[in-house]
PDB file of C-alpha atoms in Angstrom:
ATOM      1  CA  MET L   1       6.269 149.749 101.745  1.00 48.00           C
ATOM      2  CA  THR L   2       3.295 148.816  99.408  1.00 53.00           C
ATOM      3  CA  SER L   3       3.451 146.294  96.732  1.00 57.00           C
ATOM      4  CA  THR L   4       3.145 147.628  93.506  1.00 63.00           C
ATOM      5  CA  ALA L   5       2.900 143.409  91.911  1.00 78.00           C
ATOM      6  CA  GLN L   6       0.359 143.924  89.164  1.00 86.00           C
ATOM      7  CA  LEU L   7      -3.088 141.926  90.532  1.00 88.00           C
ATOM      8  CA  PRO L   8      -4.318 139.108  87.577  1.00 90.00           C
ATOM      9  CA  ARG L   9      -6.300 141.191  85.312  1.00 86.00           C
ATOM     10  CA  GLN L  10      -9.499 139.427  86.110  1.00 89.00           C
ATOM     11  CA  PHE L  11      -9.424 140.318  89.711  1.00 91.00           C
ATOM     12  CA  ALA L  12      -8.074 144.021  88.686  1.00 89.00           C
ATOM     13  CA  VAL L  13     -11.334 144.115  86.825  1.00 90.00           C
ATOM     14  CA  LEU L  14     -13.682 142.414  89.538  1.00 92.00           C
ATOM     15  CA  ILE L  15     -11.834 144.970  92.010  1.00 93.00           C
ATOM     16  CA  LEU L  16     -13.083 148.009  90.135  1.00 91.00           C
ATOM     17  CA  VAL L  17     -16.130 147.214  88.794  1.00 93.00           C
ATOM     18  CA  ILE L  18     -17.215 146.753  92.519  1.00 95.00           C
ATOM     19  CA  LEU L  19     -16.013 150.033  93.142  1.00 94.00           C
ATOM     20  CA  ALA L  20     -17.993 151.848  90.140  1.00 93.00           C
ATOM     21  CA  CYS L  21     -20.796 149.960  92.047  1.00 95.00           C
ATOM     22  CA  SER L  22     -20.135 151.596  95.148  1.00 96.00           C
ATOM     23  CA  PHE L  23     -19.750 154.517  93.555  1.00 95.00           C
ATOM     24  CA  ALA L  24     -23.095 154.564  92.215  1.00 95.00           C
ATOM     25  CA  GLY L  25     -24.330 153.160  94.771  1.00 96.00           C
ATOM     26  CA  ASN L  26     -23.617 156.263  96.956  1.00 96.00           C
ATOM     27  CA  HIS L  27     -25.602 158.460  94.612  1.00 97.00           C
ATOM     28  CA  VAL L  28     -28.308 155.989  94.818  1.00 97.00           C
ATOM     29  CA  ALA L  29     -28.010 156.819  98.848  1.00 97.00           C
ATOM     30  CA  ALA L  30     -27.686 160.599  97.974  1.00 97.00           C
ATOM     31  CA  ARG L  31     -31.122 160.652  96.790  1.00 97.00           C
ATOM     32  CA  ILE L  32     -32.837 158.676  99.629  1.00 97.00           C
ATOM     33  CA  ALA L  33     -31.250 160.937 101.753  1.00 97.00           C
ATOM     34  CA  PHE L  34     -32.812 164.050  99.239  1.00 97.00           C
ATOM     35  CA  ASP L  35     -36.230 162.526  99.776  1.00 96.00           C
ATOM     36  CA  HIS L  36     -36.230 162.376 103.627  1.00 97.00           C
ATOM     37  CA  ASP L  37     -34.888 166.257 103.600  1.00 96.00           C
ATOM     38  CA  ALA L  38     -31.431 166.301 103.955  1.00 97.00           C
ATOM     39  CA  GLY L  39     -29.497 168.873 102.375  1.00 97.00           C
ATOM     40  CA  LEU L  40     -27.019 169.158  99.772  1.00 97.00           C
ATOM     41  CA  LEU L  41     -24.384 170.458 101.684  1.00 97.00           C
ATOM     42  CA  VAL L  42     -24.579 167.835 104.405  1.00 98.00           C
ATOM     43  CA  ALA L  43     -24.309 165.030 102.031  1.00 97.00           C
ATOM     44  CA  ILE L  44     -21.288 166.447 100.806  1.00 97.00           C
ATOM     45  CA  LEU L  45     -20.112 167.020 104.450  1.00 97.00           C
ATOM     46  CA  PHE L  46     -20.258 163.423 104.959  1.00 96.00           C
ATOM     47  CA  ARG L  47     -18.984 161.739 102.063  1.00 95.00           C
ATOM     48  CA  SER L  48     -15.995 164.228 101.701  1.00 95.00           C
ATOM     49  CA  GLY L  49     -15.498 163.867 105.904  1.00 96.00           C
ATOM     50  CA  VAL L  50     -15.175 160.246 105.384  1.00 94.00           C
ATOM     51  CA  ALA L  51     -13.152 160.547 102.727  1.00 93.00           C
ATOM     52  CA  MET L  52     -11.031 162.872 103.665  1.00 95.00           C
ATOM     53  CA  VAL L  53     -10.077 161.316 106.617  1.00 94.00           C
ATOM     54  CA  GLY L  54      -9.347 157.794 104.638  1.00 92.00           C
ATOM     55  CA  LEU L  55      -6.804 159.782 102.292  1.00 93.00           C
ATOM     56  CA  ILE L  56      -4.945 161.770 105.275  1.00 94.00           C
ATOM     57  CA  LEU L  57      -4.672 158.228 106.774  1.00 93.00           C
ATOM     58  CA  LEU L  58      -3.586 156.846 103.671  1.00 91.00           C
ATOM     59  CA  VAL L  59      -0.723 160.139 103.008  1.00 92.00           C
ATOM     60  CA  VAL L  60       0.345 159.645 106.572  1.00 94.00           C
ATOM     61  CA  TRP L  61       0.853 155.832 105.931  1.00 92.00           C
ATOM     62  CA  ARG L  62       3.603 156.136 102.933  1.00 90.00           C
ATOM     63  CA  ARG L  63       4.783 159.204 104.429  1.00 91.00           C
ATOM     64  CA  GLU L  64       4.129 161.296 101.186  1.00 90.00           C
ATOM     65  CA  SER L  65       5.650 164.226 100.764  1.00 87.00           C
ATOM     66  CA  LEU L  66       3.615 167.846 100.882  1.00 86.00           C
ATOM     67  CA  ARG L  67       6.656 170.043  99.681  1.00 84.00           C
ATOM     68  CA  PHE L  68       5.577 171.499  96.113  1.00 80.00           C
ATOM     69  CA  LYS L  69       6.166 174.822  94.350  1.00 80.00           C
ATOM     70  CA  PRO L  70       4.293 177.638  95.565  1.00 80.00           C
ATOM     71  CA  GLN L  71       2.640 177.647  92.741  1.00 81.00           C
ATOM     72  CA  ALA L  72       1.363 174.687  92.605  1.00 88.00           C
ATOM     73  CA  TRP L  73      -0.945 175.588  95.507  1.00 90.00           C
ATOM     74  CA  GLY L  74      -3.140 178.429  93.883  1.00 92.00           C
ATOM     75  CA  TRP L  75      -3.713 175.790  91.563  1.00 94.00           C
ATOM     76  CA  GLN L  76      -4.677 173.577  93.913  1.00 94.00           C
ATOM     77  CA  LEU L  77      -6.973 175.609  95.919  1.00 95.00           C
ATOM     78  CA  VAL L  78      -8.853 176.076  92.493  1.00 96.00           C
ATOM     79  CA  MET L  79      -8.873 172.348  91.558  1.00 95.00           C
ATOM     80  CA  GLY L  80     -10.720 171.751  95.098  1.00 96.00           C
ATOM     81  CA  LEU L  81     -13.365 174.980  94.575  1.00 97.00           C
ATOM     82  CA  LEU L  82     -13.644 173.780  90.955  1.00 97.00           C
ATOM     83  CA  ILE L  83     -14.607 169.982  92.317  1.00 95.00           C
ATOM     84  CA  ALA L  84     -16.517 171.252  95.247  1.00 97.00           C
ATOM     85  CA  ILE L  85     -18.686 172.952  92.823  1.00 97.00           C
ATOM     86  CA  GLN L  86     -18.988 169.580  90.836  1.00 96.00           C
ATOM     87  CA  SER L  87     -19.985 167.735  93.782  1.00 96.00           C
ATOM     88  CA  PHE L  88     -22.459 170.502  94.406  1.00 97.00           C
ATOM     89  CA  SER L  89     -23.539 170.192  90.861  1.00 97.00           C
ATOM     90  CA  ILE L  90     -23.753 166.354  90.528  1.00 96.00           C
ATOM     91  CA  TYR L  91     -25.952 165.603  93.673  1.00 97.00           C
ATOM     92  CA  SER L  92     -28.231 168.431  92.400  1.00 97.00           C
ATOM     93  CA  ALA L  93     -28.726 166.871  89.018  1.00 97.00           C
ATOM     94  CA  VAL L  94     -29.041 163.350  90.921  1.00 96.00           C
ATOM     95  CA  ALA L  95     -31.968 165.245  93.026  1.00 96.00           C
ATOM     96  CA  ARG L  96     -33.831 166.139  90.215  1.00 96.00           C
ATOM     97  CA  ILE L  97     -33.549 163.394  87.389  1.00 95.00           C
ATOM     98  CA  PRO L  98     -32.863 159.583  87.477  1.00 95.00           C
ATOM     99  CA  ILE L  99     -29.896 158.370  88.727  1.00 96.00           C
ATOM    100  CA  ALA L 100     -28.048 156.872  85.737  1.00 95.00           C
ATOM    101  CA  LEU L 101     -29.419 159.903  83.373  1.00 95.00           C
ATOM    102  CA  ALA L 102     -27.458 162.417  85.694  1.00 96.00           C
ATOM    103  CA  LEU L 103     -24.253 159.691  85.463  1.00 95.00           C
ATOM    104  CA  LEU L 104     -24.472 159.457  81.846  1.00 95.00           C
ATOM    105  CA  VAL L 105     -24.413 163.531  81.568  1.00 95.00           C
ATOM    106  CA  VAL L 106     -21.559 163.937  83.781  1.00 94.00           C
ATOM    107  CA  ASN L 107     -19.452 160.886  81.917  1.00 90.00           C
ATOM    108  CA  LEU L 108     -19.421 163.521  78.903  1.00 92.00           C
ATOM    109  CA  ALA L 109     -16.569 164.791  81.047  1.00 92.00           C
ATOM    110  CA  PRO L 110     -13.680 163.394  78.746  1.00 88.00           C
ATOM    111  CA  ILE L 111     -15.586 164.925  75.772  1.00 92.00           C
ATOM    112  CA  MET L 112     -15.158 168.229  77.281  1.00 94.00           C
ATOM    113  CA  LEU L 113     -11.695 167.322  78.235  1.00 92.00           C
ATOM    114  CA  ALA L 114     -10.371 166.869  74.632  1.00 90.00           C
ATOM    115  CA  LEU L 115     -12.220 169.794  73.407  1.00 93.00           C
ATOM    116  CA  LEU L 116     -10.962 172.154  76.203  1.00 94.00           C
ATOM    117  CA  THR L 117      -7.507 170.887  75.471  1.00 92.00           C
ATOM    118  CA  TRP L 118      -8.188 171.634  71.355  1.00 93.00           C
ATOM    119  CA  ALA L 119      -9.545 175.287  72.481  1.00 94.00           C
ATOM    120  CA  LEU L 120      -6.342 175.680  74.889  1.00 93.00           C
ATOM    121  CA  GLY L 121      -3.536 174.425  72.293  1.00 91.00           C
ATOM    122  CA  GLY L 122      -3.619 171.105  71.890  1.00 89.00           C
ATOM    123  CA  ALA L 123      -4.056 168.613  69.719  1.00 88.00           C
ATOM    124  CA  ARG L 124      -6.985 168.560  67.668  1.00 91.00           C
ATOM    125  CA  PRO L 125      -9.567 165.339  68.367  1.00 90.00           C
ATOM    126  CA  SER L 126      -8.758 162.967  65.762  1.00 90.00           C
ATOM    127  CA  ARG L 127     -11.526 162.121  63.387  1.00 92.00           C
ATOM    128  CA  THR L 128     -12.155 158.443  65.194  1.00 92.00           C
ATOM    129  CA  ALA L 129     -11.905 160.567  68.614  1.00 91.00           C
ATOM    130  CA  SER L 130     -14.865 163.280  66.588  1.00 93.00           C
ATOM    131  CA  LEU L 131     -17.029 160.269  65.558  1.00 94.00           C
ATOM    132  CA  LEU L 132     -17.396 158.528  68.624  1.00 93.00           C
ATOM    133  CA  MET L 133     -17.590 161.903  70.441  1.00 94.00           C
ATOM    134  CA  LEU L 134     -21.018 162.425  67.549  1.00 95.00           C
ATOM    135  CA  PHE L 135     -22.088 158.722  69.074  1.00 95.00           C
ATOM    136  CA  ILE L 136     -21.947 159.654  72.759  1.00 95.00           C
ATOM    137  CA  LEU L 137     -24.112 162.256  72.218  1.00 95.00           C
ATOM    138  CA  PHE L 138     -26.927 160.476  69.627  1.00 95.00           C
ATOM    139  CA  GLY L 139     -26.837 157.828  72.602  1.00 95.00           C
ATOM    140  CA  LEU L 140     -27.284 160.504  75.050  1.00 95.00           C
ATOM    141  CA  ALA L 141     -29.789 162.161  73.463  1.00 94.00           C
ATOM    142  CA  LEU L 142     -31.786 158.908  73.269  1.00 94.00           C
ATOM    143  CA  ALA L 143     -31.223 158.209  76.634  1.00 95.00           C
ATOM    144  CA  LEU L 144     -32.283 161.537  78.037  1.00 93.00           C
ATOM    145  CA  ASP L 145     -35.113 160.956  75.192  1.00 91.00           C
ATOM    146  CA  LEU L 146     -35.510 164.221  73.914  1.00 85.00           C
ATOM    147  CA  PRO L 147     -37.221 163.288  70.401  1.00 79.00           C
ATOM    148  CA  SER L 148     -40.305 162.564  72.823  1.00 81.00           C
ATOM    149  CA  ARG L 149     -39.538 166.140  75.045  1.00 78.00           C
ATOM    150  CA  PHE L 150     -39.354 168.048  71.739  1.00 71.00           C
ATOM    151  CA  SER L 151     -42.475 166.786  70.239  1.00 72.00           C
ATOM    152  CA  ASP L 152     -44.341 167.144  73.377  1.00 66.00           C
ATOM    153  CA  SER L 153     -46.491 170.063  73.181  1.00 62.00           C
ATOM    154  CA  GLY L 154     -47.324 169.865  77.013  1.00 63.00           C
ATOM    155  CA  GLU L 155     -45.517 171.826  79.997  1.00 72.00           C
ATOM    156  CA  ILE L 156     -41.821 171.751  79.808  1.00 75.00           C
ATOM    157  CA  ASP L 157     -40.612 169.753  83.326  1.00 84.00           C
ATOM    158  CA  ILE L 158     -38.472 172.098  84.846  1.00 90.00           C
ATOM    159  CA  ARG L 159     -36.954 169.606  87.509  1.00 93.00           C
ATOM    160  CA  PHE L 160     -36.009 167.816  84.427  1.00 93.00           C
ATOM    161  CA  VAL L 161     -34.092 170.399  82.298  1.00 93.00           C
ATOM    162  CA  GLU L 162     -32.799 171.969  85.957  1.00 96.00           C
ATOM    163  CA  GLY L 163     -31.087 168.244  86.507  1.00 96.00           C
ATOM    164  CA  LEU L 164     -29.890 168.142  83.102  1.00 96.00           C
ATOM    165  CA  LEU L 165     -28.370 171.736  83.463  1.00 97.00           C
ATOM    166  CA  PHE L 166     -26.823 170.496  86.647  1.00 98.00           C
ATOM    167  CA  GLY L 167     -25.232 167.729  85.003  1.00 97.00           C
ATOM    168  CA  ILE L 168     -24.043 169.976  82.403  1.00 97.00           C
ATOM    169  CA  THR L 169     -22.186 172.149  84.925  1.00 97.00           C
ATOM    170  CA  ALA L 170     -20.298 168.984  86.370  1.00 97.00           C
ATOM    171  CA  ALA L 171     -18.986 167.486  83.664  1.00 96.00           C
ATOM    172  CA  ALA L 172     -17.862 170.950  82.308  1.00 96.00           C
ATOM    173  CA  VAL L 173     -16.463 171.689  85.849  1.00 97.00           C
ATOM    174  CA  PHE L 174     -15.067 168.461  86.063  1.00 95.00           C
ATOM    175  CA  ALA L 175     -13.407 169.133  82.397  1.00 94.00           C
ATOM    176  CA  CYS L 176     -11.523 172.008  84.036  1.00 96.00           C
ATOM    177  CA  ALA L 177     -10.427 170.325  86.745  1.00 94.00           C
ATOM    178  CA  LEU L 178      -8.802 167.478  84.969  1.00 92.00           C
ATOM    179  CA  TRP L 179      -7.101 169.778  82.472  1.00 93.00           C
ATOM    180  CA  ILE L 180      -5.626 171.535  85.469  1.00 93.00           C
ATOM    181  CA  THR L 181      -4.459 168.329  86.832  1.00 89.00           C
ATOM    182  CA  ASP L 182      -3.033 167.263  83.671  1.00 87.00           C
ATOM    183  CA  HIS L 183      -1.126 170.820  83.006  1.00 90.00           C
ATOM    184  CA  ARG L 184      -0.635 172.246  85.911  1.00 90.00           C
ATOM    185  CA  LEU L 185      -0.287 169.712  88.909  1.00 89.00           C
ATOM    186  CA  GLY L 186       0.897 166.678  87.093  1.00 80.00           C
ATOM    187  CA  SER L 187       4.021 166.480  89.437  1.00 81.00           C
ATOM    188  CA  MET L 188       2.435 165.949  92.624  1.00 85.00           C
ATOM    189  CA  PRO L 189       1.214 162.933  93.729  1.00 86.00           C
ATOM    190  CA  GLY L 190      -2.230 161.538  92.962  1.00 85.00           C
ATOM    191  CA  LEU L 191      -2.970 160.578  96.424  1.00 88.00           C
ATOM    192  CA  VAL L 192      -1.752 163.867  98.253  1.00 91.00           C
ATOM    193  CA  ARG L 193      -3.662 166.337  94.933  1.00 91.00           C
ATOM    194  CA  SER L 194      -6.916 164.244  96.040  1.00 91.00           C
ATOM    195  CA  MET L 195      -6.172 164.920  99.881  1.00 93.00           C
ATOM    196  CA  LEU L 196      -5.597 168.183  99.335  1.00 95.00           C
ATOM    197  CA  THR L 197      -8.381 168.742  97.127  1.00 94.00           C
ATOM    198  CA  ILE L 198     -11.004 167.046  99.071  1.00 95.00           C
ATOM    199  CA  MET L 199      -9.671 169.000 102.566  1.00 96.00           C
ATOM    200  CA  VAL L 200     -10.725 172.371 100.082  1.00 97.00           C
ATOM    201  CA  VAL L 201     -14.157 170.745  99.156  1.00 97.00           C
ATOM    202  CA  PHE L 202     -15.243 170.047 102.521  1.00 97.00           C
ATOM    203  CA  ALA L 203     -14.024 173.061 104.209  1.00 98.00           C
ATOM    204  CA  SER L 204     -15.602 175.409 101.532  1.00 98.00           C
ATOM    205  CA  THR L 205     -18.741 173.548 101.774  1.00 97.00           C
ATOM    206  CA  ALA L 206     -18.563 174.185 105.641  1.00 98.00           C
ATOM    207  CA  ILE L 207     -18.447 177.542 105.007  1.00 98.00           C
ATOM    208  CA  ALA L 208     -20.913 177.691 102.381  1.00 97.00           C
ATOM    209  CA  GLY L 209     -23.331 176.035 105.015  1.00 97.00           C
ATOM    210  CA  ALA L 210     -22.534 178.414 107.624  1.00 97.00           C
ATOM    211  CA  ALA L 211     -22.779 181.320 105.390  1.00 97.00           C
ATOM    212  CA  GLY L 212     -26.242 179.842 104.345  1.00 96.00           C
ATOM    213  CA  LEU L 213     -25.531 180.486 101.042  1.00 95.00           C
ATOM    214  CA  VAL L 214     -28.101 177.301  99.864  1.00 95.00           C
ATOM    215  CA  PRO L 215     -31.121 177.056 101.067  1.00 94.00           C
ATOM    216  CA  ASP L 216     -32.063 174.073 103.176  1.00 95.00           C
ATOM    217  CA  GLY L 217     -28.328 173.262 102.557  1.00 97.00           C
ATOM    218  CA  MET L 218     -27.943 172.215 105.996  1.00 97.00           C
ATOM    219  CA  SER L 219     -30.848 170.621 106.520  1.00 97.00           C
ATOM    220  CA  LEU L 220     -30.787 167.079 108.725  1.00 97.00           C
ATOM    221  CA  PRO L 221     -33.216 164.066 107.942  1.00 97.00           C
ATOM    222  CA  SER L 222     -36.614 164.389 108.751  1.00 95.00           C
ATOM    223  CA  ALA L 223     -36.422 160.383 109.212  1.00 96.00           C
ATOM    224  CA  SER L 224     -34.318 157.459 110.296  1.00 97.00           C
ATOM    225  CA  MET L 225     -34.374 156.162 107.026  1.00 97.00           C
ATOM    226  CA  GLY L 226     -32.904 159.482 105.819  1.00 97.00           C
ATOM    227  CA  TRP L 227     -29.947 159.261 108.352  1.00 97.00           C
ATOM    228  CA  VAL L 228     -29.087 156.032 107.148  1.00 97.00           C
ATOM    229  CA  ALA L 229     -28.574 156.996 103.444  1.00 97.00           C
ATOM    230  CA  LEU L 230     -26.391 159.626 105.001  1.00 97.00           C
ATOM    231  CA  GLY L 231     -24.169 157.184 106.854  1.00 96.00           C
ATOM    232  CA  SER L 232     -24.418 154.826 103.222  1.00 97.00           C
ATOM    233  CA  LEU L 233     -23.256 157.370 101.292  1.00 96.00           C
ATOM    234  CA  ALA L 234     -20.313 158.398 103.146  1.00 96.00           C
ATOM    235  CA  ILE L 235     -19.217 154.740 103.733  1.00 95.00           C
ATOM    236  CA  LEU L 236     -19.888 153.742  99.997  1.00 95.00           C
ATOM    237  CA  TYR L 237     -17.789 156.303  98.992  1.00 94.00           C
ATOM    238  CA  GLY L 238     -15.111 156.452 101.345  1.00 90.00           C
ATOM    239  CA  ALA L 239     -14.544 152.787 101.404  1.00 91.00           C
ATOM    240  CA  ALA L 240     -14.167 153.011  97.656  1.00 90.00           C
ATOM    241  CA  PHE L 241     -12.161 156.242  97.443  1.00 84.00           C
ATOM    242  CA  SER L 242      -9.722 154.452 100.327  1.00 84.00           C
ATOM    243  CA  VAL L 243      -9.328 151.147  98.362  1.00 88.00           C
ATOM    244  CA  LEU L 244      -9.176 152.915  94.638  1.00 86.00           C
ATOM    245  CA  PHE L 245      -6.038 155.021  96.338  1.00 81.00           C
ATOM    246  CA  THR L 246      -4.732 152.040  98.194  1.00 80.00           C
ATOM    247  CA  LEU L 247      -4.463 149.268  95.061  1.00 85.00           C
ATOM    248  CA  VAL L 248      -4.060 151.984  92.378  1.00 79.00           C
ATOM    249  CA  THR L 249      -0.226 150.779  91.271  1.00 77.00           C
ATOM    250  CA  ARG L 250      -1.694 147.287  91.382  1.00 86.00           C
ATOM    251  CA  LEU L 251      -4.894 147.520  89.115  1.00 84.00           C
ATOM    252  CA  ASP L 252      -3.288 148.332  85.582  1.00 82.00           C
ATOM    253  CA  ILE L 253      -5.086 151.542  85.379  1.00 75.00           C
ATOM    254  CA  ALA L 254      -3.958 152.535  81.756  1.00 72.00           C
ATOM    255  CA  ARG L 255      -5.466 149.360  80.962  1.00 78.00           C
ATOM    256  CA  ASN L 256      -8.183 148.410  82.941  1.00 80.00           C
ATOM    257  CA  ALA L 257      -9.835 152.099  83.614  1.00 78.00           C
ATOM    258  CA  PRO L 258     -12.975 151.761  80.846  1.00 83.00           C
ATOM    259  CA  VAL L 259     -13.948 149.307  83.586  1.00 84.00           C
ATOM    260  CA  MET L 260     -15.083 152.229  85.651  1.00 84.00           C
ATOM    261  CA  ASN L 261     -17.799 153.451  82.991  1.00 86.00           C
ATOM    262  CA  VAL L 262     -19.951 150.588  84.240  1.00 90.00           C
ATOM    263  CA  GLU L 263     -20.838 153.306  86.749  1.00 93.00           C
ATOM    264  CA  PRO L 264     -23.977 154.374  84.892  1.00 93.00           C
ATOM    265  CA  VAL L 265     -24.912 151.147  84.181  1.00 93.00           C
ATOM    266  CA  ALA L 266     -25.213 150.090  87.708  1.00 95.00           C
ATOM    267  CA  GLY L 267     -26.617 153.425  88.605  1.00 94.00           C
ATOM    268  CA  LEU L 268     -29.447 151.974  85.920  1.00 94.00           C
ATOM    269  CA  ILE L 269     -29.748 148.981  87.777  1.00 94.00           C
ATOM    270  CA  PHE L 270     -29.695 150.246  91.258  1.00 96.00           C
ATOM    271  CA  GLY L 271     -32.254 152.725  90.449  1.00 95.00           C
ATOM    272  CA  TRP L 272     -34.497 150.459  88.970  1.00 94.00           C
ATOM    273  CA  LEU L 273     -34.170 148.241  91.968  1.00 95.00           C
ATOM    274  CA  ILE L 274     -34.047 150.496  94.864  1.00 96.00           C
ATOM    275  CA  LEU L 275     -35.768 153.846  93.759  1.00 95.00           C
ATOM    276  CA  ASP L 276     -37.884 152.497  90.952  1.00 95.00           C
ATOM    277  CA  GLN L 277     -36.511 154.624  88.477  1.00 95.00           C
ATOM    278  CA  VAL L 278     -37.587 153.170  85.341  1.00 91.00           C
ATOM    279  CA  LEU L 279     -36.348 154.126  82.105  1.00 91.00           C
ATOM    280  CA  GLY L 280     -37.875 153.171  78.642  1.00 91.00           C
ATOM    281  CA  GLY L 281     -36.742 150.985  75.924  1.00 91.00           C
ATOM    282  CA  ILE L 282     -35.170 153.930  73.612  1.00 92.00           C
ATOM    283  CA  GLN L 283     -33.361 155.513  76.782  1.00 94.00           C
ATOM    284  CA  VAL L 284     -31.815 152.010  77.970  1.00 94.00           C
ATOM    285  CA  VAL L 285     -30.195 151.307  74.251  1.00 95.00           C
ATOM    286  CA  GLY L 286     -29.166 155.312  74.557  1.00 95.00           C
ATOM    287  CA  SER L 287     -27.322 154.408  77.765  1.00 94.00           C
ATOM    288  CA  PHE L 288     -25.813 151.426  76.735  1.00 94.00           C
ATOM    289  CA  ILE L 289     -24.918 153.456  73.452  1.00 95.00           C
ATOM    290  CA  VAL L 290     -23.146 156.320  75.660  1.00 94.00           C
ATOM    291  CA  VAL L 291     -20.986 153.793  77.929  1.00 93.00           C
ATOM    292  CA  SER L 292     -19.784 151.990  75.093  1.00 93.00           C
ATOM    293  CA  GLY L 293     -18.882 154.711  73.245  1.00 92.00           C
ATOM    294  CA  ILE L 294     -16.748 155.952  76.193  1.00 89.00           C
ATOM    295  CA  VAL L 295     -14.869 153.024  76.546  1.00 86.00           C
ATOM    296  CA  MET L 296     -14.671 152.698  72.624  1.00 89.00           C
ATOM    297  CA  LEU L 297     -13.012 156.449  73.193  1.00 85.00           C
ATOM    298  CA  ALA L 298     -10.955 155.475  76.161  1.00 80.00           C
ATOM    299  CA  TYR L 299      -9.067 152.684  73.878  1.00 76.00           C
ATOM    300  CA  THR L 300      -9.080 154.933  71.122  1.00 73.00           C
ATOM    301  CA  LYS L 301      -5.294 155.412  69.872  1.00 51.00           C
ATOM    302  CA  ILE L 302      -4.737 159.080  69.229  1.00 43.00           C
ATOM    303  CA  PRO L 303      -1.318 159.400  67.714  1.00 43.00           C
ATOM    304  CA  ASP L 304      -0.535 163.078  69.326  1.00 40.00           C
ATOM    305  CA  ARG L 305       0.970 162.243  73.454  1.00 39.00           C
ATOM    306  CA  GLN L 306      -1.172 166.257  74.062  1.00 39.00           C
ATOM    307  CA  LEU L 307      -4.491 164.580  73.244  1.00 38.00           C
ATOM    308  CA  SER L 308      -3.853 161.249  74.096  1.00 38.00           C
ATOM    309  CA  ARG L 309      -2.524 161.473  77.943  1.00 42.00           C
ATOM    310  CA  PRO L 310      -5.619 164.124  79.078  1.00 40.00           C
ATOM    311  CA  LEU L 311      -8.208 161.756  77.308  1.00 40.00           C
ATOM    312  CA  ARG L 312      -6.139 158.803  79.204  1.00 41.00           C
ATOM    313  CA  GLU L 313      -5.837 159.941  82.539  1.00 40.00           C
ATOM    314  CA  SER L 314      -9.714 161.059  82.448  1.00 40.00           C
ATOM    315  CA  LYS L 315     -11.154 157.314  82.355  1.00 40.00           C
ATOM    316  CA  THR L 316      -8.857 156.510  85.391  1.00 39.00           C
ATOM    317  CA  VAL L 317     -11.582 158.014  87.819  1.00 42.00           C
ATOM    318  CA  LYS L 318     -15.034 158.494  87.713  1.00 42.00           C
ATOM    319  CA  CYS L 319     -15.985 160.238  90.563  1.00 40.00           C
ATOM    320  CA  GLY L 320     -15.580 163.931  91.577  1.00 44.00           C
ATOM    321  CA  GLU L 321     -13.005 164.040  94.297  1.00 45.00           C
ATOM    322  CA  THR L 322     -10.835 161.558  93.375  1.00 43.00           C
ATOM    323  CA  CYS L 323      -9.183 163.859  90.446  1.00 44.00           C
ATOM    324  CA  MET L 324      -7.034 161.352  89.167  1.00 45.00           C
ATOM    325  CA  ALA L 325      -5.663 158.207  90.823  1.00 43.00           C
ATOM    326  CA  ASP L 326      -2.037 158.245  88.997  1.00 38.00           C
ATOM    327  CA  SER L 327       0.569 156.380  90.935  1.00 31.00           C
TER     328      SER L 327
END
């Protein structure tokens, strides 16, 4: 029987900050691995494999039931495939553009979720929420330095465009996964749902690798630093993943989850210190606008329960395969 007593808020916030930094560090390690010729699929297999083992142990430890309605299994499979695409997309973005920018683009997922919920019959975003969304998009435009890029008459940076498109794809796919979580798999325990999701991610990635669907996707690092980076990303992601699910009932997620939005800030700092990825002053300002806007959006009280629940749940976890660490 695990304790559900709430931790002191300052301690809970500190833990969430450390977890956010660990998730950001996973992306930094991934970029180092890619720079040493590690394949995208290999990186996903390493990180999902370690996290999968941790989740299986937690499910066994908590004696969670695996009995669900038959229709839930189909949605669970779709969920896993969506998160596999999201994992591939975000790593593809990280391999092409600065870590902080990739994470900021992926953080558009709550906005996309709100719009998707509205499009599928949910409540229309409130005026306050809509203004905050525009505020976030304005900050993202500054962070990506779009005004300078559009005014530059030189050649288009193809890798930057590819990275941006991969980031947008990751955000859009994650928004769809969050919608499925809320509307089709809401009755399934978060721990079990995430275990099954990451099992699908691992299996589908292994199949894609065996079939050779991604060129050089299964290539191994060409230097020892690449192997160290692969091990680091697996440990950082797997450890943060396991700690989050172990303590989720004690962290007062509904109140403290916006703290996890420091992940792009951590990515900005780590990218600068470790990878020498330096953003311009305007880009840094835009980054903080995006993060502050997302935090304000998370704390915005929206009257209609149909919208407030997806927005509230979408902030609980900032990494793909976790797919909502609810209790």
